[in-house]
Every structure is written in C-alpha cells, then in structure tokens.
PDB file of C-alpha atoms in Angstrom:
ATOM      1  CA  MET T   1     -41.066  24.169  44.390  1.00 90.00           C
ATOM      2  CA  LYS T   2     -41.223  20.881  42.539  1.00 94.00           C
ATOM      3  CA  GLN T   3     -43.466  18.060  43.610  1.00 98.00           C
ATOM      4  CA  LEU T   4     -42.000  14.571  43.213  1.00 98.00           C
ATOM      5  CA  GLU T   5     -43.293  11.073  43.826  1.00 98.00           C
ATOM      6  CA  LEU T   6     -40.411   9.123  45.380  1.00 98.00           C
ATOM      7  CA  ARG T   7     -40.314   5.328  45.362  1.00 98.00           C
ATOM      8  CA  TYR T   8     -37.825   3.208  47.306  1.00 98.00           C
ATOM      9  CA  PHE T   9     -37.037  -0.426  46.552  1.00 97.00           C
ATOM     10  CA  ALA T  10     -35.315  -3.419  48.163  1.00 95.00           C
ATOM     11  CA  ARG T  11     -32.647  -2.470  50.728  1.00 94.00           C
ATOM     12  CA  LEU T  12     -33.642   1.198  50.656  1.00 97.00           C
ATOM     13  CA  ARG T  13     -37.318   0.433  51.307  1.00 97.00           C
ATOM     14  CA  ASP T  14     -36.356  -1.764  54.259  1.00 97.00           C
ATOM     15  CA  ALA T  15     -33.811   0.638  55.766  1.00 96.00           C
ATOM     16  CA  LEU T  16     -35.958   3.750  55.362  1.00 97.00           C
ATOM     17  CA  GLY T  17     -39.189   2.098  56.440  1.00 97.00           C
ATOM     18  CA  LEU T  18     -41.312   3.253  53.516  1.00 97.00           C
ATOM     19  CA  ASP T  19     -41.863   2.380  49.898  1.00 97.00           C
ATOM     20  CA  ALA T  20     -43.146   5.724  48.566  1.00 98.00           C
ATOM     21  CA  GLU T  21     -43.772   9.342  49.475  1.00 98.00           C
ATOM     22  CA  THR T  22     -44.733  12.582  47.789  1.00 98.00           C
ATOM     23  CA  VAL T  23     -42.414  15.501  48.530  1.00 98.00           C
ATOM     24  CA  SER T  24     -42.181  19.155  47.636  1.00 98.00           C
ATOM     25  CA  VAL T  25     -38.522  20.026  47.180  1.00 98.00           C
ATOM     26  CA  PRO T  26     -36.931  23.494  47.351  1.00 96.00           C
ATOM     27  CA  ALA T  27     -36.170  25.356  44.124  1.00 94.00           C
ATOM     28  CA  GLN T  28     -32.445  24.571  44.396  1.00 96.00           C
ATOM     29  CA  VAL T  29     -33.117  20.811  44.056  1.00 98.00           C
ATOM     30  CA  ASN T  30     -32.704  20.482  40.291  1.00 98.00           C
ATOM     31  CA  THR T  31     -30.963  17.132  39.745  1.00 98.00           C
ATOM     32  CA  VAL T  32     -31.061  13.645  41.215  1.00 98.00           C
ATOM     33  CA  ARG T  33     -27.759  14.494  42.958  1.00 98.00           C
ATOM     34  CA  ASP T  34     -29.428  17.538  44.566  1.00 98.00           C
ATOM     35  CA  LEU T  35     -32.368  15.370  45.635  1.00 98.00           C
ATOM     36  CA  VAL T  36     -30.073  12.828  47.277  1.00 98.00           C
ATOM     37  CA  ALA T  37     -28.241  15.613  49.150  1.00 98.00           C
ATOM     38  CA  TRP T  38     -31.603  16.983  50.293  1.00 98.00           C
ATOM     39  CA  LEU T  39     -32.717  13.527  51.486  1.00 98.00           C
ATOM     40  CA  ARG T  40     -29.439  13.043  53.378  1.00 98.00           C
ATOM     41  CA  GLN T  41     -30.278  16.093  55.475  1.00 97.00           C
ATOM     42  CA  ARG T  42     -32.960  13.994  57.166  1.00 98.00           C
ATOM     43  CA  GLY T  43     -30.092  12.275  59.009  1.00 97.00           C
ATOM     44  CA  GLY T  44     -29.936   8.752  60.404  1.00 97.00           C
ATOM     45  CA  GLU T  45     -30.621   6.016  57.857  1.00 97.00           C
ATOM     46  CA  TRP T  46     -31.227   8.622  55.141  1.00 97.00           C
ATOM     47  CA  ASP T  47     -27.669   9.869  55.481  1.00 97.00           C
ATOM     48  CA  ALA T  48     -26.276   6.344  55.815  1.00 96.00           C
ATOM     49  CA  GLN T  49     -28.054   4.959  52.750  1.00 96.00           C
ATOM     50  CA  PHE T  50     -27.245   7.883  50.434  1.00 96.00           C
ATOM     51  CA  SER T  51     -23.750   8.792  51.686  1.00 94.00           C
ATOM     52  CA  GLY T  52     -22.054   7.112  48.723  1.00 89.00           C
ATOM     53  CA  THR T  53     -20.696   4.132  50.652  1.00 90.00           C
ATOM     54  CA  ARG T  54     -23.580   1.904  49.506  1.00 89.00           C
ATOM     55  CA  PRO T  55     -24.366   1.940  45.792  1.00 92.00           C
ATOM     56  CA  PHE T  56     -27.786   2.853  44.455  1.00 94.00           C
ATOM     57  CA  ARG T  57     -29.370   3.710  41.132  1.00 96.00           C
ATOM     58  CA  ALA T  58     -32.053   6.191  40.138  1.00 97.00           C
ATOM     59  CA  ALA T  59     -34.816   6.263  37.564  1.00 98.00           C
ATOM     60  CA  ILE T  60     -37.043   9.124  36.473  1.00 98.00           C
ATOM     61  CA  ASN T  61     -40.418   8.073  35.109  1.00 98.00           C
ATOM     62  CA  GLN T  62     -39.078   4.500  34.813  1.00 97.00           C
ATOM     63  CA  ASP T  63     -35.941   5.421  32.809  1.00 97.00           C
ATOM     64  CA  ILE T  64     -32.607   4.778  34.537  1.00 96.00           C
ATOM     65  CA  VAL T  65     -30.663   8.040  34.765  1.00 98.00           C
ATOM     66  CA  SER T  66     -27.403   9.455  36.092  1.00 97.00           C
ATOM     67  CA  LEU T  67     -27.236  11.517  39.254  1.00 97.00           C
ATOM     68  CA  ASP T  68     -26.793  14.630  37.102  1.00 98.00           C
ATOM     69  CA  GLU T  69     -30.163  14.197  35.369  1.00 98.00           C
ATOM     70  CA  THR T  70     -32.575  17.122  35.735  1.00 98.00           C
ATOM     71  CA  LEU T  71     -35.741  16.506  37.727  1.00 98.00           C
ATOM     72  CA  PRO T  72     -38.948  17.545  35.973  1.00 97.00           C
ATOM     73  CA  ASP T  73     -41.861  18.716  38.101  1.00 96.00           C
ATOM     74  CA  ARG T  74     -44.275  15.936  39.115  1.00 97.00           C
ATOM     75  CA  ALA T  75     -41.816  13.199  38.142  1.00 98.00           C
ATOM     76  CA  GLU T  76     -41.726   9.744  39.645  1.00 98.00           C
ATOM     77  CA  VAL T  77     -38.224   9.155  40.997  1.00 98.00           C
ATOM     78  CA  ALA T  78     -37.253   5.621  41.953  1.00 98.00           C
ATOM     79  CA  LEU T  79     -34.195   4.897  44.094  1.00 98.00           C
ATOM     80  CA  PHE T  80     -32.939   1.328  44.330  1.00 96.00           C
ATOM     81  CA  PRO T  81     -29.789  -0.787  44.773  1.00 92.00           C
ATOM     82  CA  PRO T  82     -28.025  -2.024  41.641  1.00 88.00           C
ATOM     83  CA  VAL T  83     -29.559  -5.201  40.278  1.00 76.00           C
ATOM     84  CA  THR T  84     -27.418  -8.220  39.530  1.00 62.00           C
ATOM     85  CA  GLY T  85     -28.392 -11.508  38.066  1.00 57.00           C
ATOM     86  CA  GLY T  86     -27.365 -14.272  35.842  1.00 54.00           C
TER      87      GLY T  86
END
C-alpha cells in the first residue's frame, strides 16, 4: 500500500468538503488516473467531480503532471481546477 497526502483546491475543496487528507491506497493504484478512479468509488460528489465532465489538473510534489504519471509512495498529490487568468 502507498500512503499519499491529498490536497484539494478551489471548486474541489468546496464540493468535497475538505482541503486535505492522508490516504493509504491499494497496490493497484499506481497512477494519478488510478487514484482518480479509486476516489470516484466513494460515490456522490467524488464521482461527480472526477467523472471527466468537469476539468481538473493534478500535481505530484508541486509539479503539474498528466493523469498517467506514476505515484511515488508518500507523495503529495494536489487536485485542482484548471487556472485561467490574464
């Protein structure tokens, strides 16, 4: 099992009702995509926010990554909506 520190920002923090949590994920959760699928199994807002209909980004240890990026043990994983500005 991997232990991860998850952080949620902006819309995700508000919808999920928390800004951070520490989780132990099963061995088959190897990528950010796997993590998102695992989180969706919680149902409700978790499924709604990570279903793919609302965009979000991910970062591992403060580096923005793709959903196919491998999760190292004890990583900080941030999930947040895309940022726009001008």
